PDB file of C-alpha atoms in Angstrom:
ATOM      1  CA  UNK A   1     -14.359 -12.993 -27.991  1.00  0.00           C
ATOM      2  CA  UNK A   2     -11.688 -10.203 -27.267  1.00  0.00           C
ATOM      3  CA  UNK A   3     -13.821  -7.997 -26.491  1.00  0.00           C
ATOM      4  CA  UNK A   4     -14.921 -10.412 -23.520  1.00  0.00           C
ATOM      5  CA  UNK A   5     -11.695 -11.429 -22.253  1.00  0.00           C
ATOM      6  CA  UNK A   6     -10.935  -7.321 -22.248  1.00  0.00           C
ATOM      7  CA  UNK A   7     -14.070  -7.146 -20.049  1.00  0.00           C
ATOM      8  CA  UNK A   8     -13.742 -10.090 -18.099  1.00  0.00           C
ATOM      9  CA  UNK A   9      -9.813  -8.645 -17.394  1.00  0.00           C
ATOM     10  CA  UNK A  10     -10.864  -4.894 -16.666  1.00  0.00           C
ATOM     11  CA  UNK A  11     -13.480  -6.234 -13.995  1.00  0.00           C
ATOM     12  CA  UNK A  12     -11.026  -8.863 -12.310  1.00  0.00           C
ATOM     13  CA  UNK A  13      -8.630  -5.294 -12.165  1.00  0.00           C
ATOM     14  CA  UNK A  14     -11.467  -2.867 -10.643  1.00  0.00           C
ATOM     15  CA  UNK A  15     -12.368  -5.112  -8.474  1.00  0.00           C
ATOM     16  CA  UNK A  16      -8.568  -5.486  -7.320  1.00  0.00           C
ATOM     17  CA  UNK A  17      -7.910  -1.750  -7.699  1.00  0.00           C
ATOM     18  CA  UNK A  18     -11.319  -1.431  -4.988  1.00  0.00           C
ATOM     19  CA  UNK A  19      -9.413  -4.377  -2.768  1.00  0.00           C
ATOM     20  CA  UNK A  20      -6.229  -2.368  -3.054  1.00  0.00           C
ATOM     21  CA  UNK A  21      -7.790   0.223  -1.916  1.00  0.00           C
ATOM     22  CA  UNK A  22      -9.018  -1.656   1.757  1.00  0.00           C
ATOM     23  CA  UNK A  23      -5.510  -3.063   1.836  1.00  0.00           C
ATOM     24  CA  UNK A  24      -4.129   0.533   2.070  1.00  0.00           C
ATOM     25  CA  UNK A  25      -7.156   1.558   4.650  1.00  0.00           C
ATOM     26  CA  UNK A  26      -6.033  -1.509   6.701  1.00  0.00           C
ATOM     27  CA  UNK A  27      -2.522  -0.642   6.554  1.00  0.00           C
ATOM     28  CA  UNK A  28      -3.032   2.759   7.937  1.00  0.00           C
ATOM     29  CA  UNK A  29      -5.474   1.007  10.653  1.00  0.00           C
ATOM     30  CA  UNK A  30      -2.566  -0.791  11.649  1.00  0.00           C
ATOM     31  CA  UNK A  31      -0.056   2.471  12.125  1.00  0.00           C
ATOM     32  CA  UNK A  32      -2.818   3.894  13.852  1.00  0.00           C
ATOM     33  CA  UNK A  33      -1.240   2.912  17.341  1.00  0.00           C
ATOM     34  CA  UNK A  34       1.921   3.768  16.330  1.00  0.00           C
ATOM     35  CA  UNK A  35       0.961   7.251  15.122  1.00  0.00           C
ATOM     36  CA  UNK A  36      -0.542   8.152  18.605  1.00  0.00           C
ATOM     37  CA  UNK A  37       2.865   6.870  20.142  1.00  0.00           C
ATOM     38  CA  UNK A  38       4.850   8.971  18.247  1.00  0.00           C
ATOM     39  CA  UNK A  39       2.839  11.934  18.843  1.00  0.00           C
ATOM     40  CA  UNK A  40       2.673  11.671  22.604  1.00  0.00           C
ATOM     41  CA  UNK A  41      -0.869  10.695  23.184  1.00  0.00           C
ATOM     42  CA  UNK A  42       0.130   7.183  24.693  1.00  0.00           C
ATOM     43  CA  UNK A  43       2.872   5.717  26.243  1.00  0.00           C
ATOM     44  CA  UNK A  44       3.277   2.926  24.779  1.00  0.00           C
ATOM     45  CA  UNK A  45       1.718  -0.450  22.186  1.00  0.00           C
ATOM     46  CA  UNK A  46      -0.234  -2.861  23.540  1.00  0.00           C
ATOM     47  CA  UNK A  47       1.289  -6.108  22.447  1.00  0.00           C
ATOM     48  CA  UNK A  48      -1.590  -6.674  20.163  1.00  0.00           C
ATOM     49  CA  UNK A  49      -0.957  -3.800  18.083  1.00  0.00           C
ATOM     50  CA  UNK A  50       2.698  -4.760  18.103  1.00  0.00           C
ATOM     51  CA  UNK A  51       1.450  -7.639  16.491  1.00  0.00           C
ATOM     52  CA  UNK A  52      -0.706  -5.863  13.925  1.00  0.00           C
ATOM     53  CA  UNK A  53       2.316  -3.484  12.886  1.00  0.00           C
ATOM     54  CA  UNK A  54       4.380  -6.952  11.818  1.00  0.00           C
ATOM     55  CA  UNK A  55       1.397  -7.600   9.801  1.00  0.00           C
ATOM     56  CA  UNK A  56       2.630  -4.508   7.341  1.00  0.00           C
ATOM     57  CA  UNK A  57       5.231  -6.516   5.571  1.00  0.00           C
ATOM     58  CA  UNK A  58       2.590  -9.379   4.419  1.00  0.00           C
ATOM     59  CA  UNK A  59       0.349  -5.790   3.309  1.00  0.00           C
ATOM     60  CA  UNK A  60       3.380  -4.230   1.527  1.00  0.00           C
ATOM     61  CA  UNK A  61       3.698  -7.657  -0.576  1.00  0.00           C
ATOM     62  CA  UNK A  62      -0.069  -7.874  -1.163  1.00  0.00           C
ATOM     63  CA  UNK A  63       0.148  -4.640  -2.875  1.00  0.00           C
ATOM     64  CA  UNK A  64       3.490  -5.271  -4.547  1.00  0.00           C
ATOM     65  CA  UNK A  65       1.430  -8.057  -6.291  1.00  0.00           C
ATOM     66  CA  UNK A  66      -1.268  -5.532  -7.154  1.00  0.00           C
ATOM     67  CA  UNK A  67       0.611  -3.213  -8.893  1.00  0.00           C
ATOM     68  CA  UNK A  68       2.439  -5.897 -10.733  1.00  0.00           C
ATOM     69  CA  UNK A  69      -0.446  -7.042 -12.116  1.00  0.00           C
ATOM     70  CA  UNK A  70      -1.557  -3.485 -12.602  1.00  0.00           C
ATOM     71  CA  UNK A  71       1.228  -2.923 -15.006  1.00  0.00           C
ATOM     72  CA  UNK A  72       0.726  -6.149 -16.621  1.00  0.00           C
ATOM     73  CA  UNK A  73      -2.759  -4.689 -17.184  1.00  0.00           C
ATOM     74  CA  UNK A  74      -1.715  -1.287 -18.631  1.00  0.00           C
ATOM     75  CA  UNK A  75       0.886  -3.450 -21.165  1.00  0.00           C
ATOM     76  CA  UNK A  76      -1.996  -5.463 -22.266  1.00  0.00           C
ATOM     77  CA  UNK A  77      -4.547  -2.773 -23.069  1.00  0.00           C
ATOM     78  CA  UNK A  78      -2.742   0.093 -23.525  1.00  0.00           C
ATOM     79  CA  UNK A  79      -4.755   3.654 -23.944  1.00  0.00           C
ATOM     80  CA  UNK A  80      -7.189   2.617 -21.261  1.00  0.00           C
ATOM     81  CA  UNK A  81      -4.986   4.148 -17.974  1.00  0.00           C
ATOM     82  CA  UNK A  82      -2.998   7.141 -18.519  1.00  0.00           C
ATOM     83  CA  UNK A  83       1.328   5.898 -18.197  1.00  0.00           C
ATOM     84  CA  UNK A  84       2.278   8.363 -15.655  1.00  0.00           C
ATOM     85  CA  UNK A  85      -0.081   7.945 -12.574  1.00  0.00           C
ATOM     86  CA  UNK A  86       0.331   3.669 -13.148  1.00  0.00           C
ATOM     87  CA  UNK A  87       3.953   4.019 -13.520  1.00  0.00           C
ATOM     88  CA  UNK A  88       4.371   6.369 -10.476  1.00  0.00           C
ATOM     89  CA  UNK A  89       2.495   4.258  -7.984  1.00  0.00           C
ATOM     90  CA  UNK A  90       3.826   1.137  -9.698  1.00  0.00           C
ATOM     91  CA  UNK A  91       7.475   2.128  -8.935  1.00  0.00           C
ATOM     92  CA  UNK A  92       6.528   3.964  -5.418  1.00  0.00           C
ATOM     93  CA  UNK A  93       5.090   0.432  -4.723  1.00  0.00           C
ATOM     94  CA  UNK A  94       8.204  -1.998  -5.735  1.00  0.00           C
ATOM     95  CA  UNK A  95      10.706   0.761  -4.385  1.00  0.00           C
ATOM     96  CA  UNK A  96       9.058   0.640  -1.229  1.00  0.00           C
ATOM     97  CA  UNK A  97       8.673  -2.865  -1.022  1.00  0.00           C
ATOM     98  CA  UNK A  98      12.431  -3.778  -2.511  1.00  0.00           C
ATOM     99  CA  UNK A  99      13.464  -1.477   0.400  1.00  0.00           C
ATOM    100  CA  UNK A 100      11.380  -2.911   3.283  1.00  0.00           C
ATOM    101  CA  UNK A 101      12.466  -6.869   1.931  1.00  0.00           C
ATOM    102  CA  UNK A 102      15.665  -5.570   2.086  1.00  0.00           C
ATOM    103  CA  UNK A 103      16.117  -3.740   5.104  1.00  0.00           C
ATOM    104  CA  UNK A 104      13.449  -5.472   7.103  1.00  0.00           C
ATOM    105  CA  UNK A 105      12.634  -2.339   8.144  1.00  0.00           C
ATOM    106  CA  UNK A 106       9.031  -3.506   9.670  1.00  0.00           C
ATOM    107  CA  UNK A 107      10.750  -6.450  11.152  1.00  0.00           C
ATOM    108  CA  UNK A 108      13.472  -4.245  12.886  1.00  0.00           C
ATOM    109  CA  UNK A 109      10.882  -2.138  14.424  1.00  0.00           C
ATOM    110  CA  UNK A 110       8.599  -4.941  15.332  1.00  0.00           C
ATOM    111  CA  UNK A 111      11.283  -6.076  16.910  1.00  0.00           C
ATOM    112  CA  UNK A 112      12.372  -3.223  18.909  1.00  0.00           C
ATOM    113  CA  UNK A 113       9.278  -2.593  20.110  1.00  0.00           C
ATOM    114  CA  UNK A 114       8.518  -6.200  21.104  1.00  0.00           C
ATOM    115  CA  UNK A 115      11.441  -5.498  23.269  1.00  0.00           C
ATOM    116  CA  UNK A 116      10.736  -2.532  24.313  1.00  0.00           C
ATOM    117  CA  UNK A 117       6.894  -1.138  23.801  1.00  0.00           C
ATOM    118  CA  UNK A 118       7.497   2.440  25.254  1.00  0.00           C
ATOM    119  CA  UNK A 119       9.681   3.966  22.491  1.00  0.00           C
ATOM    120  CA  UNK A 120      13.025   6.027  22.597  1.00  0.00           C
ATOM    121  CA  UNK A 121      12.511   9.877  21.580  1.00  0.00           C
ATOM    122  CA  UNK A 122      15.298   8.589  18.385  1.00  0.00           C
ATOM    123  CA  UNK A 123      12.693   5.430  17.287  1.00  0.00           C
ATOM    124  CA  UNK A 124       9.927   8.485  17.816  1.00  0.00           C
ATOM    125  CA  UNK A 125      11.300  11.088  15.510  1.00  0.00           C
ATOM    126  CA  UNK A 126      12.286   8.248  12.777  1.00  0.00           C
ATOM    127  CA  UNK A 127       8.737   6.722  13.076  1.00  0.00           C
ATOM    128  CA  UNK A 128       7.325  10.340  12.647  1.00  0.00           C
ATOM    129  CA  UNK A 129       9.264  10.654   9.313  1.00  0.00           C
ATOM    130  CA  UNK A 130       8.405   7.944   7.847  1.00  0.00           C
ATOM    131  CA  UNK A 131       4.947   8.201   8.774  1.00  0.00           C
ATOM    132  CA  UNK A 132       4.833  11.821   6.951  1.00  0.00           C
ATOM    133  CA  UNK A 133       6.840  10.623   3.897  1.00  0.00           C
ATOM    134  CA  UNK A 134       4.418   7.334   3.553  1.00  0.00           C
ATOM    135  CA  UNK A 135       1.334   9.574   4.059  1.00  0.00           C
ATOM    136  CA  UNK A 136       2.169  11.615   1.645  1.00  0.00           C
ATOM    137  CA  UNK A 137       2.891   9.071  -1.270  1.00  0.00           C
ATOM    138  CA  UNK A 138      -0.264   7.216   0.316  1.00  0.00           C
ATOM    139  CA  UNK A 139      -2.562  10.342  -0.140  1.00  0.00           C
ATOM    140  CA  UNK A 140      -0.980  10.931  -3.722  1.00  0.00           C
ATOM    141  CA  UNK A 141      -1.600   6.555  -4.267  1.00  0.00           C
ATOM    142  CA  UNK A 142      -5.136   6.944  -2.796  1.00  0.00           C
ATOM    143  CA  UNK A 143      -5.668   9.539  -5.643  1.00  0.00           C
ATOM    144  CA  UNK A 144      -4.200   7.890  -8.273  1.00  0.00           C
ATOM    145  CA  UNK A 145      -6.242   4.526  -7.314  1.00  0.00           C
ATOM    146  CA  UNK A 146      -9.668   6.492  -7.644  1.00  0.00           C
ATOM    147  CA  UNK A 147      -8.531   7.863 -11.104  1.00  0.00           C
ATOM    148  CA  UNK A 148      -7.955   3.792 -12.472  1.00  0.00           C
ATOM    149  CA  UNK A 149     -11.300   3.123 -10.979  1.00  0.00           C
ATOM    150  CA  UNK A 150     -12.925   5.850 -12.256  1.00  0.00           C
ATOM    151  CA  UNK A 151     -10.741   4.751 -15.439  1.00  0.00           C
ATOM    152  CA  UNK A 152     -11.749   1.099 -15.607  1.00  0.00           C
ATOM    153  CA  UNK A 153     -15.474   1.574 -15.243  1.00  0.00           C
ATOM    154  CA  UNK A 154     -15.346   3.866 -17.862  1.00  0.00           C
ATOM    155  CA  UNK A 155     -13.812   1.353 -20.129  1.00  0.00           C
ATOM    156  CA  UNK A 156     -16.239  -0.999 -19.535  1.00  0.00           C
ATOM    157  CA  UNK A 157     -19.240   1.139 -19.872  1.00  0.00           C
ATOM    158  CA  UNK A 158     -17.642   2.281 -22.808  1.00  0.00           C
ATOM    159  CA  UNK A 159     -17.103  -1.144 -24.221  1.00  0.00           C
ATOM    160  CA  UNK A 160     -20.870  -1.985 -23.406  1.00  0.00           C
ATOM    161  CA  UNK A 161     -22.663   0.202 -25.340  1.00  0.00           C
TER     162      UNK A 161
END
């Protein structure tokens, strides 16, 4: 029997890890339009992608739930994921979304550019910050992500044969 619940629970977790994955795909989709704007190629956001960027706070909390359960994972079957990549993106993931609850950062700049959809060279360099910082931690997440799904098949090939 445990050895069907640990199979049962390490599928449910791929398959999250592979839905995490899209979630962080469509989360970049969505700073697409924001990324040419800060760069110069366009003007300004359509009011449709304004409304896609506000969609990045419900993202950030879909994650956040991810990772909690993530953890949750690693305490209950400890030895399958190595501590240091879960812990880093696990922490990355409630820092960044303890910081965006509490700052409303993605409201504030949903906001501003609701208001105004060409944006000031000052929202321009800040947006282009961030968007370096959060690529970087995203390419390092998108990394770590393919390691626990390379990680949780193995377990459950392992545990098959």
């Amino acid at each position: 029997m445990a050895a069907g619940v640990f199979h049962a629970v390490t599928a449910v977790v791929l398959v999250l890890t592979i839905l995490c994955l899209g979630v962080n795909a469509l989360g970049w989709i969505r700073l697409r339009a924001l990324a040419r704007v800060v760069s110069g190629a366009r003007a300004a956001l359509a009011p449709r992608e304004i409304e896609r960027l506000g969609q990045l706070t419900g993202l950030i909390r879909l994650e956040a739930v991810y990772f909690t359960l993530l953890l949750l994972y690693a305490l209950a079957y400890p030895g399958v994921l190595a501590w240091g990549p879960v812990l880093f993106v696990v922490l990355y993931h409630w820092l960044g979304w303890a910081a965006n609850e509490w700052t409303h950062t993605t409201a504030r700049a949903v906001a501003r550019l609701r208001r105004d959809p060409t944006p000031a060279p000052s929202f321009r360099a800040r947006a282009r910050t961030a968007l370096a910082v959060i690529g970087a931690l995203d390419v390092l997440e998108a990394a770590v992500l393919l390691y626990i799904i390379l990680a949780l098949a193995g377990s459950l090939r392992h545990a098959s044969a």
